[in-house]
mmCIF file of C-alpha atoms in Angstrom:
data_model
loop_
_atom_site.group_PDB
_atom_site.id
_atom_site.type_symbol
_atom_site.label_atom_id
_atom_site.label_comp_id
_atom_site.label_asym_id
_atom_site.label_seq_id
_atom_site.Cartn_x
_atom_site.Cartn_y
_atom_site.Cartn_z
ATOM 1 C CA MET A 1417 3.524 -4.804 7.756
ATOM 2 C CA SER A 1418 5.250 -2.267 5.859
ATOM 3 C CA PRO A 1419 2.777 -0.186 3.506
ATOM 4 C CA SER A 1420 3.638 -0.862 -0.192
ATOM 5 C CA LEU A 1421 4.467 1.605 -2.590
ATOM 6 C CA GLY A 1422 3.045 3.364 -5.573
ATOM 7 C CA LEU A 1423 4.381 5.817 -7.662
ATOM 8 C CA LEU A 1424 1.610 8.070 -9.878
ATOM 9 C CA LEU A 1425 3.136 10.528 -12.696
ATOM 10 C CA PHE A 1426 1.717 13.023 -14.487
ATOM 11 C CA SER A 1427 1.616 13.155 -18.520
ATOM 12 C CA ASP A 1428 4.675 15.826 -18.929
ATOM 13 C CA TYR A 1429 7.195 12.973 -19.898
ATOM 14 C CA ASP A 1430 7.756 11.974 -23.266
ATOM 15 C CA VAL A 1431 7.105 7.461 -23.847
ATOM 16 C CA ALA A 1432 11.387 7.503 -23.456
ATOM 17 C CA GLU A 1433 11.560 8.995 -20.289
ATOM 18 C CA LEU A 1434 8.579 7.486 -18.830
ATOM 19 C CA VAL A 1435 9.754 4.352 -19.115
ATOM 20 C CA SER A 1436 12.809 4.949 -17.967
ATOM 21 C CA LEU A 1437 11.365 6.639 -14.554
ATOM 22 C CA ALA A 1438 9.168 3.003 -14.451
ATOM 23 C CA GLN A 1439 11.865 1.137 -14.392
ATOM 24 C CA GLN A 1440 14.124 3.025 -12.440
ATOM 25 C CA SER A 1441 10.812 3.068 -9.948
ATOM 26 C CA GLU A 1442 10.125 -0.734 -10.519
ATOM 27 C CA GLY A 1443 14.406 -0.917 -9.138
ATOM 28 C CA LEU A 1444 13.973 1.031 -6.198
ATOM 29 C CA GLY A 1445 10.901 -1.214 -5.166
ATOM 30 C CA TYR A 1446 8.264 0.460 -5.609
ATOM 31 C CA GLN A 1447 5.507 -2.391 -6.535
ATOM 32 C CA TYR A 1448 2.715 0.162 -8.061
ATOM 33 C CA PHE A 1449 3.108 2.916 -11.733
ATOM 34 C CA TRP A 1450 0.117 4.876 -11.973
ATOM 35 C CA TYR A 1451 -0.505 7.116 -15.035
ATOM 36 C CA THR A 1452 -2.980 9.925 -15.656
ATOM 37 C CA ASP A 1453 -5.607 9.247 -18.137
ATOM 38 C CA VAL A 1454 -5.896 13.278 -19.109
ATOM 39 C CA ARG A 1455 -8.084 14.447 -22.527
ATOM 40 C CA PHE A 1456 -5.808 16.402 -24.501
ATOM 41 C CA ALA A 1457 -2.705 15.026 -23.316
ATOM 42 C CA ARG A 1458 -0.241 12.001 -24.686
ATOM 43 C CA GLU A 1459 -2.883 8.749 -24.630
ATOM 44 C CA CYS A 1460 -2.650 6.720 -21.620
ATOM 45 C CA TYR A 1461 -2.682 3.227 -22.584
ATOM 46 C CA ILE A 1462 0.180 3.781 -25.129
ATOM 47 C CA ALA A 1463 2.198 4.838 -22.689
ATOM 48 C CA LEU A 1464 0.868 2.665 -20.461
ATOM 49 C CA ALA A 1465 1.947 -0.432 -22.894
ATOM 50 C CA ALA A 1466 5.544 1.176 -23.567
ATOM 51 C CA VAL A 1467 5.813 0.884 -19.412
ATOM 52 C CA ALA A 1468 4.257 -2.927 -19.453
ATOM 53 C CA LEU A 1469 6.540 -3.466 -22.173
ATOM 54 C CA GLY A 1470 9.650 -2.187 -19.905
ATOM 55 C CA THR A 1471 8.723 -3.249 -16.704
ATOM 56 C CA LYS A 1472 8.486 -6.964 -15.634
ATOM 57 C CA THR A 1473 7.337 -6.553 -11.765
ATOM 58 C CA ILE A 1474 5.966 -3.532 -11.579
ATOM 59 C CA ARG A 1475 1.641 -3.784 -10.959
ATOM 60 C CA ILE A 1476 0.842 -0.742 -13.912
ATOM 61 C CA GLY A 1477 -2.592 1.404 -14.114
ATOM 62 C CA THR A 1478 -4.688 4.081 -15.236
ATOM 63 C CA GLY A 1479 -4.175 6.761 -12.055
ATOM 64 C CA VAL A 1480 -7.065 7.594 -12.456
ATOM 65 C CA THR A 1481 -9.369 7.275 -15.708
ATOM 66 C CA ASP A 1482 -13.579 8.058 -16.113
ATOM 67 C CA PRO A 1483 -15.999 6.484 -16.809
ATOM 68 C CA TYR A 1484 -17.003 9.776 -19.121
ATOM 69 C CA SER A 1485 -14.638 10.306 -21.747
ATOM 70 C CA ARG A 1486 -14.079 6.355 -22.135
ATOM 71 C CA HIS A 1487 -17.183 4.350 -21.952
ATOM 72 C CA PRO A 1488 -17.178 1.740 -19.529
ATOM 73 C CA ALA A 1489 -16.942 -1.067 -22.719
ATOM 74 C CA ILE A 1490 -13.871 0.501 -24.009
ATOM 75 C CA THR A 1491 -12.508 1.188 -21.134
ATOM 76 C CA ALA A 1492 -12.843 -2.926 -19.975
ATOM 77 C CA ALA A 1493 -11.124 -3.757 -23.372
ATOM 78 C CA ALA A 1494 -8.428 -1.364 -23.056
ATOM 79 C CA ILE A 1495 -7.561 -2.572 -19.651
ATOM 80 C CA ALA A 1496 -8.316 -6.319 -20.365
ATOM 81 C CA THR A 1497 -5.192 -6.060 -23.389
ATOM 82 C CA LEU A 1498 -2.956 -4.191 -20.966
ATOM 83 C CA ASP A 1499 -3.464 -6.592 -18.228
ATOM 84 C CA GLU A 1500 -2.951 -9.509 -21.535
ATOM 85 C CA LEU A 1501 0.359 -7.709 -22.319
ATOM 86 C CA SER A 1502 1.401 -7.164 -18.962
ATOM 87 C CA GLY A 1503 1.323 -11.174 -18.144
ATOM 88 C CA GLY A 1504 -1.534 -10.155 -15.782
ATOM 89 C CA ARG A 1505 -0.144 -6.632 -13.298
ATOM 90 C CA ALA A 1506 -2.755 -4.340 -14.898
ATOM 91 C CA VAL A 1507 -4.776 -2.494 -11.944
ATOM 92 C CA LEU A 1508 -7.793 -0.036 -12.962
ATOM 93 C CA GLY A 1509 -7.433 3.594 -11.215
ATOM 94 C CA ILE A 1510 -10.670 5.884 -12.398
ATOM 95 C CA GLY A 1511 -12.485 8.421 -10.606
ATOM 96 C CA ILE A 1512 -14.637 11.457 -11.819
ATOM 97 C CA GLY A 1513 -12.076 13.083 -13.632
ATOM 98 C CA GLY A 1514 -10.396 16.327 -14.137
ATOM 99 C CA ALA A 1515 -10.305 18.813 -17.347
ATOM 100 C CA GLY A 1516 -10.604 18.646 -20.412
ATOM 101 C CA PHE A 1517 -14.302 17.728 -20.200
ATOM 102 C CA LYS A 1518 -15.980 21.484 -21.702
ATOM 103 C CA GLU A 1519 -13.682 21.183 -24.817
ATOM 104 C CA LEU A 1520 -15.534 17.866 -25.519
ATOM 105 C CA GLY A 1521 -19.128 18.927 -24.670
ATOM 106 C CA ILE A 1522 -19.473 16.084 -21.837
ATOM 107 C CA GLU A 1523 -21.226 16.630 -18.533
ATOM 108 C CA LYS A 1524 -20.421 15.074 -15.739
ATOM 109 C CA THR A 1525 -23.771 13.555 -14.843
ATOM 110 C CA LEU A 1526 -24.992 11.158 -11.995
ATOM 111 C CA PRO A 1527 -21.248 11.159 -10.672
ATOM 112 C CA ILE A 1528 -22.533 7.765 -7.670
ATOM 113 C CA ALA A 1529 -24.722 6.061 -10.765
ATOM 114 C CA ALA A 1530 -22.357 6.701 -12.899
ATOM 115 C CA MET A 1531 -19.441 4.933 -11.265
ATOM 116 C CA ARG A 1532 -21.363 1.818 -9.854
ATOM 117 C CA GLU A 1533 -22.685 1.360 -13.086
ATOM 118 C CA ALA A 1534 -19.349 1.339 -15.579
ATOM 119 C CA VAL A 1535 -17.926 -0.830 -12.747
ATOM 120 C CA GLU A 1536 -20.459 -3.309 -12.428
ATOM 121 C CA MET A 1537 -20.075 -3.305 -16.293
ATOM 122 C CA ILE A 1538 -16.718 -3.427 -16.575
ATOM 123 C CA ASN A 1539 -16.363 -6.166 -14.129
ATOM 124 C CA ALA A 1540 -18.945 -7.898 -15.868
ATOM 125 C CA LEU A 1541 -17.146 -8.061 -19.446
ATOM 126 C CA ILE A 1542 -13.783 -8.467 -17.650
ATOM 127 C CA ALA A 1543 -15.248 -11.813 -16.618
ATOM 128 C CA GLY A 1544 -16.781 -13.033 -19.849
ATOM 129 C CA GLU A 1545 -20.221 -12.077 -19.254
ATOM 130 C CA LYS A 1546 -22.504 -10.868 -22.329
ATOM 131 C CA VAL A 1547 -23.914 -7.519 -21.048
ATOM 132 C CA THR A 1548 -27.151 -5.856 -21.960
ATOM 133 C CA THR A 1549 -28.343 -3.217 -19.360
ATOM 134 C CA GLN A 1550 -29.798 0.085 -18.935
ATOM 135 C CA GLY A 1551 -28.746 2.151 -16.746
ATOM 136 C CA LYS A 1552 -29.041 5.975 -15.284
ATOM 137 C CA VAL A 1553 -25.978 6.929 -17.023
ATOM 138 C CA PHE A 1554 -24.669 3.797 -19.341
ATOM 139 C CA ALA A 1555 -26.054 0.995 -21.285
ATOM 140 C CA VAL A 1556 -24.988 -1.544 -23.474
ATOM 141 C CA ASP A 1557 -27.099 -4.107 -25.625
ATOM 142 C CA GLY A 1558 -25.835 -7.758 -26.136
ATOM 143 C CA GLY A 1559 -21.536 -6.853 -26.289
ATOM 144 C CA LYS A 1560 -19.038 -9.283 -25.140
ATOM 145 C CA LEU A 1561 -15.492 -9.113 -25.835
ATOM 146 C CA SER A 1562 -14.516 -10.770 -28.179
ATOM 147 C CA PHE A 1563 -11.166 -12.186 -26.516
ATOM 148 C CA GLN A 1564 -10.702 -14.217 -23.078
ATOM 149 C CA PRO A 1565 -9.303 -12.021 -20.914
ATOM 150 C CA VAL A 1566 -6.154 -13.590 -18.248
ATOM 151 C CA ARG A 1567 -8.093 -13.074 -15.946
ATOM 152 C CA SER A 1568 -11.801 -12.746 -15.083
ATOM 153 C CA LYS A 1569 -11.097 -9.962 -12.122
ATOM 154 C CA ILE A 1570 -8.734 -6.929 -12.291
ATOM 155 C CA PRO A 1571 -8.750 -4.751 -9.504
ATOM 156 C CA VAL A 1572 -10.737 -1.434 -9.567
ATOM 157 C CA TYR A 1573 -8.992 1.471 -7.656
ATOM 158 C CA PHE A 1574 -11.508 4.702 -6.639
ATOM 159 C CA ALA A 1575 -9.373 7.736 -6.265
ATOM 160 C CA THR A 1576 -12.102 10.512 -4.347
ATOM 161 C CA HIS A 1577 -12.424 13.867 -2.202
ATOM 162 C CA GLY A 1578 -16.049 12.866 -1.615
ATOM 163 C CA ALA A 1579 -17.843 11.040 0.953
ATOM 164 C CA GLN A 1580 -20.016 9.618 -0.896
ATOM 165 C CA MET A 1581 -18.227 8.207 -3.608
ATOM 166 C CA THR A 1582 -15.506 6.832 -0.961
ATOM 167 C CA ARG A 1583 -18.889 4.978 1.119
ATOM 168 C CA LEU A 1584 -19.501 3.315 -2.917
ATOM 169 C CA ALA A 1585 -15.594 2.390 -3.285
ATOM 170 C CA GLY A 1586 -16.343 0.979 -0.154
ATOM 171 C CA GLN A 1587 -18.847 -1.406 -1.509
ATOM 172 C CA ILE A 1588 -17.557 -2.248 -4.642
ATOM 173 C CA ALA A 1589 -14.059 -1.636 -4.644
ATOM 174 C CA ASP A 1590 -11.143 -3.152 -4.071
ATOM 175 C CA GLY A 1591 -8.939 -0.306 -3.625
ATOM 176 C CA VAL A 1592 -9.608 3.598 -2.784
ATOM 177 C CA LEU A 1593 -6.470 6.142 -3.031
ATOM 178 C CA ILE A 1594 -7.005 9.067 -0.089
ATOM 179 C CA ALA A 1595 -5.443 11.785 -2.251
ATOM 180 C CA ASN A 1596 -3.771 15.551 -0.694
ATOM 181 C CA VAL A 1597 -5.071 14.255 3.440
ATOM 182 C CA LEU A 1598 -1.488 14.640 5.650
ATOM 183 C CA GLN A 1599 -4.035 15.569 8.976
ATOM 184 C CA PRO A 1600 -4.793 11.891 10.989
ATOM 185 C CA SER A 1601 -8.321 13.302 11.488
ATOM 186 C CA ALA A 1602 -9.145 14.010 7.858
ATOM 187 C CA PHE A 1603 -8.254 10.688 6.920
ATOM 188 C CA ASP A 1604 -10.015 9.312 9.482
ATOM 189 C CA PHE A 1605 -13.287 10.659 8.028
ATOM 190 C CA TYR A 1606 -12.590 9.257 4.849
ATOM 191 C CA THR A 1607 -11.358 5.722 6.094
ATOM 192 C CA GLY A 1608 -14.810 6.120 8.043
ATOM 193 C CA LYS A 1609 -17.237 6.419 5.035
ATOM 194 C CA LEU A 1610 -14.685 4.004 3.462
ATOM 195 C CA ASP A 1611 -15.816 1.764 6.226
ATOM 196 C CA GLU A 1612 -19.610 2.175 6.060
ATOM 197 C CA GLY A 1613 -19.614 1.581 2.609
ATOM 198 C CA ILE A 1614 -17.767 -2.198 3.628
ATOM 199 C CA ALA A 1615 -20.444 -3.213 6.129
ATOM 200 C CA LYS A 1616 -22.792 -1.914 3.695
ATOM 201 C CA ALA A 1617 -22.087 -4.236 1.469
ATOM 202 C CA GLY A 1618 -21.596 -6.980 3.976
ATOM 203 C CA ARG A 1619 -17.541 -7.047 2.886
ATOM 204 C CA ASP A 1620 -13.849 -7.765 5.153
ATOM 205 C CA ALA A 1621 -12.573 -4.330 5.688
ATOM 206 C CA ALA A 1622 -9.191 -6.176 5.270
ATOM 207 C CA THR A 1623 -9.619 -7.337 1.649
ATOM 208 C CA VAL A 1624 -9.129 -3.608 0.309
ATOM 209 C CA ASP A 1625 -6.416 -1.730 -0.085
ATOM 210 C CA VAL A 1626 -6.556 1.700 1.759
ATOM 211 C CA GLY A 1627 -3.919 3.871 -0.168
ATOM 212 C CA LEU A 1628 -2.459 7.611 1.126
ATOM 213 C CA ARG A 1629 -1.414 9.273 -1.777
ATOM 214 C CA VAL A 1630 0.794 11.920 -1.769
ATOM 215 C CA GLU A 1631 2.314 15.371 -3.825
ATOM 216 C CA ALA A 1632 5.747 15.750 -2.717
ATOM 217 C CA CYS A 1633 9.020 17.838 -3.245
ATOM 218 C CA ILE A 1634 11.776 16.878 -1.426
ATOM 219 C CA ASN A 1635 15.195 19.118 -1.773
ATOM 220 C CA ASP A 1636 16.984 20.530 1.356
ATOM 221 C CA ASP A 1637 15.965 24.058 -0.736
ATOM 222 C CA ASP A 1638 12.985 24.278 1.659
ATOM 223 C CA ALA A 1639 12.443 27.460 -0.222
ATOM 224 C CA ALA A 1640 12.689 26.430 -3.668
ATOM 225 C CA ALA A 1641 10.137 23.405 -2.656
ATOM 226 C CA PHE A 1642 7.889 25.032 -0.968
ATOM 227 C CA THR A 1643 6.962 28.042 -3.990
ATOM 228 C CA VAL A 1644 6.814 24.789 -6.071
ATOM 229 C CA MET A 1645 3.898 23.266 -3.459
ATOM 230 C CA ARG A 1646 2.377 26.171 -2.927
ATOM 231 C CA LYS A 1647 1.368 26.805 -6.313
ATOM 232 C CA ARG A 1648 0.611 23.075 -7.220
ATOM 233 C CA VAL A 1649 -1.734 23.327 -4.367
ATOM 234 C CA ALA A 1650 -3.004 26.979 -5.477
ATOM 235 C CA SER A 1651 -3.679 25.867 -8.831
ATOM 236 C CA ARG A 1652 -5.729 22.639 -7.683
ATOM 237 C CA ILE A 1653 -7.442 24.005 -5.418
ATOM 238 C CA LEU A 1654 -8.818 26.836 -7.898
ATOM 239 C CA SER A 1655 -9.595 24.023 -10.523
ATOM 240 C CA GLN A 1656 -11.683 22.281 -7.891
ATOM 241 C CA TYR A 1657 -13.903 25.841 -7.462
ATOM 242 C CA PRO A 1658 -16.516 25.470 -5.685
ATOM 243 C CA HIS A 1659 -16.204 21.665 -4.883
ATOM 244 C CA TRP A 1660 -14.011 22.564 -1.534
ATOM 245 C CA ASP A 1661 -16.362 20.594 0.933
ATOM 246 C CA TYR A 1662 -13.289 18.836 1.592
ATOM 247 C CA LEU A 1663 -10.864 21.420 2.653
ATOM 248 C CA ALA A 1664 -13.340 21.691 6.581
ATOM 249 C CA GLU A 1665 -12.053 18.026 7.124
ATOM 250 C CA LEU A 1666 -8.724 19.347 6.857
ATOM 251 C CA ASN A 1667 -8.795 22.659 8.519
ATOM 252 C CA VAL A 1668 -8.287 24.713 6.137
ATOM 253 C CA THR A 1669 -10.014 27.911 5.713
ATOM 254 C CA LEU A 1670 -9.567 29.853 2.747
ATOM 255 C CA PRO A 1671 -8.882 34.079 2.140
ATOM 256 C CA ASP A 1672 -11.998 35.437 0.761
ATOM 257 C CA GLU A 1673 -9.403 36.965 -1.759
ATOM 258 C CA PHE A 1674 -8.692 33.310 -2.824
ATOM 259 C CA ALA A 1675 -12.446 32.507 -3.267
ATOM 260 C CA ALA A 1676 -12.556 35.208 -5.733
ATOM 261 C CA LEU A 1677 -9.842 34.551 -7.698
ATOM 262 C CA ALA A 1678 -11.895 31.262 -8.099
ATOM 263 C CA GLN A 1679 -14.474 32.640 -9.170
ATOM 264 C CA GLU A 1680 -12.132 35.108 -11.671
ATOM 265 C CA ARG A 1681 -10.567 32.321 -13.913
ATOM 266 C CA SER A 1682 -8.067 34.459 -15.275
ATOM 267 C CA PRO A 1683 -4.516 33.036 -16.402
ATOM 268 C CA GLU A 1684 -2.786 34.953 -13.492
ATOM 269 C CA ALA A 1685 -5.210 33.502 -11.171
ATOM 270 C CA ALA A 1686 -2.651 31.383 -10.120
ATOM 271 C CA ALA A 1687 -0.167 33.130 -9.191
ATOM 272 C CA LYS A 1688 -2.391 35.187 -7.034
ATOM 273 C CA ALA A 1689 -3.909 32.592 -4.913
ATOM 274 C CA ALA A 1690 -0.291 31.000 -4.478
ATOM 275 C CA ALA A 1691 0.847 34.262 -2.286
ATOM 276 C CA LEU A 1692 -2.917 33.761 -0.338
ATOM 277 C CA LEU A 1693 -1.865 30.045 0.743
ATOM 278 C CA PRO A 1694 -0.178 30.373 4.003
ATOM 279 C CA ARG A 1695 1.945 26.946 4.642
ATOM 280 C CA GLU A 1696 0.193 25.455 7.335
ATOM 281 C CA ALA A 1697 -2.311 25.207 4.829
ATOM 282 C CA VAL A 1698 0.165 23.133 2.228
ATOM 283 C CA GLU A 1699 1.114 21.237 4.391
ATOM 284 C CA ALA A 1700 -1.888 19.666 4.936
ATOM 285 C CA MET A 1701 -2.415 18.376 1.249
ATOM 286 C CA VAL A 1702 0.649 18.146 0.128
ATOM 287 C CA LEU A 1703 4.884 17.181 1.504
ATOM 288 C CA VAL A 1704 7.388 20.064 0.763
ATOM 289 C CA GLY A 1705 11.425 20.310 2.296
ATOM 290 C CA SER A 1706 14.403 17.958 2.779
ATOM 291 C CA PRO A 1707 13.799 13.962 2.962
ATOM 292 C CA GLU A 1708 13.613 14.829 7.073
ATOM 293 C CA ARG A 1709 11.456 17.008 6.981
ATOM 294 C CA VAL A 1710 9.468 15.408 4.398
ATOM 295 C CA ALA A 1711 9.565 12.242 6.595
ATOM 296 C CA GLU A 1712 8.546 13.842 9.832
ATOM 297 C CA GLN A 1713 5.305 14.618 7.711
ATOM 298 C CA LEU A 1714 4.636 11.559 6.566
ATOM 299 C CA ALA A 1715 5.057 10.105 9.493
ATOM 300 C CA ARG A 1716 2.366 12.234 11.596
ATOM 301 C CA ALA A 1717 0.074 11.367 8.304
ATOM 302 C CA LEU A 1718 0.101 7.682 8.253
ATOM 303 C CA THR A 1719 -1.659 4.977 9.965
ATOM 304 C CA PRO A 1720 -2.431 1.594 10.671
ATOM 305 C CA ARG A 1721 -5.159 2.214 7.880
ATOM 306 C CA VAL A 1722 -2.605 2.568 5.540
ATOM 307 C CA THR A 1723 -1.860 -0.512 3.092
ATOM 308 C CA GLN A 1724 -0.499 1.828 0.029
ATOM 309 C CA ILE A 1725 1.646 5.092 -0.091
ATOM 310 C CA THR A 1726 1.777 6.188 -3.555
ATOM 311 C CA LEU A 1727 3.939 9.376 -4.604
ATOM 312 C CA ARG A 1728 3.097 11.924 -6.687
ATOM 313 C CA PRO A 1729 6.240 13.794 -7.722
ATOM 314 C CA HIS A 1730 6.948 17.715 -7.936
ATOM 315 C CA ALA A 1731 11.184 19.055 -9.020
ATOM 316 C CA ALA A 1732 12.232 21.897 -7.790
ATOM 317 C CA PRO A 1733 14.041 23.970 -10.478
ATOM 318 C CA GLY A 1734 17.523 22.483 -11.761
ATOM 319 C CA GLN A 1735 16.190 18.827 -10.251
ATOM 320 C CA LYS A 1736 15.341 15.396 -11.871
ATOM 321 C CA ILE A 1737 12.503 13.960 -10.999
ATOM 322 C CA GLY A 1738 13.920 10.465 -10.390
ATOM 323 C CA ASP A 1739 15.989 12.079 -7.659
ATOM 324 C CA VAL A 1740 12.428 12.931 -5.869
ATOM 325 C CA ILE A 1741 11.517 9.267 -7.083
ATOM 326 C CA ALA A 1742 14.512 7.906 -5.187
ATOM 327 C CA ALA A 1743 14.666 10.535 -1.932
ATOM 328 C CA PHE A 1744 11.604 9.048 -1.426
ATOM 329 C CA ALA A 1745 11.938 5.012 -1.983
ATOM 330 C CA ASN A 1746 15.752 5.109 0.026
ATOM 331 C CA GLU A 1747 15.278 8.006 3.156
ATOM 332 C CA VAL A 1748 11.622 9.437 3.533
ATOM 333 C CA VAL A 1749 9.566 6.149 3.674
ATOM 334 C CA PRO A 1750 12.320 4.129 5.368
ATOM 335 C CA ARG A 1751 12.776 7.344 8.045
ATOM 336 C CA ALA A 1752 9.022 7.841 8.625
ATOM 337 C CA LEU A 1753 8.094 4.246 8.977
ATOM 338 C CA SER A 1754 11.536 4.024 11.637
ATOM 339 C CA LEU A 1755 9.613 7.090 13.518
ATOM 340 C CA VAL A 1756 5.942 6.066 13.688
ATOM 341 C CA SER A 1757 7.537 2.903 14.775
ATOM 342 C CA ALA A 1758 8.964 4.301 17.790
ATOM 343 C CA GLU A 1759 6.124 6.468 18.657
ATOM 344 C CA ALA A 1760 3.847 3.206 18.405
ATOM 345 C CA GLY A 1761 6.631 1.339 21.110
ATOM 346 C CA GLU A 1762 6.381 4.775 23.115
ATOM 347 C CA ALA A 1763 3.163 4.606 23.731
ATOM 348 C CA THR A 1764 3.161 1.227 24.529
#
């Protein structure tokens, strides 16, 4: 059975364009539409509500929200309302979150406890329970939704780079989105942690959706595509400093000059850091180049455990993002799956 397709979009687009892209992706056969929840950007749930009204079948989810900037009880009410509006198509993507916390004066304390407590509270509230709990991070006293959700359980997906968080996903999540891991050995590391959590909870591994979330610039102008993605990778790694443990699993070693730029945190750091990244480091995390080249990269990353492939698209200068979305669905994924099938046939 082929993996399902997902699309993740950042809040770069106005709501009208976002809905148009969601409609395009639904027509192309994408089954999941994820939208980032970023502080000081377009409001996630308003945008997803517009997408819900403009589409019919595609599942709609936060990609991802966090347990800190919204209390889990508020998230439960929001995702249940989106589920009602979309006719039972909502999915909750949740992770620790990225930028914007400093400006809000929010400290991301005890992340493992925060995620566990948030998911337990959200699940209980959506199930219609009256919740009273005092956790390490969150508390609620006699909280209960004032309306009946259309479903008593909304799927919860974790997005993470962390080993402990991946293990927790195996215990309590319905799926996990493993991001920017294009080396099979690194992917196996994360699925191994996932399986530890699954075994600890006594769950059936087949019930946990395992998503490979990839970022890609698909363009026949390889140099232009590579420039876009090298800047993207450099910016993302810099923002994650000093939490770079996951790079070891990808066999990526950064030069000392790169680490110095990360500590510098200047506006010019990203451009300087990008120039220090070799191609192999970039391609360990993202897809870049022509449809044929990207398909070959993706095929090497696919394992039988992958049940969802989620694309975050990037456009080269002069290229429309919709063209990247279409190329991935129409050219890249079919070719990649064909390459995987052919390799499996040769192996037997």
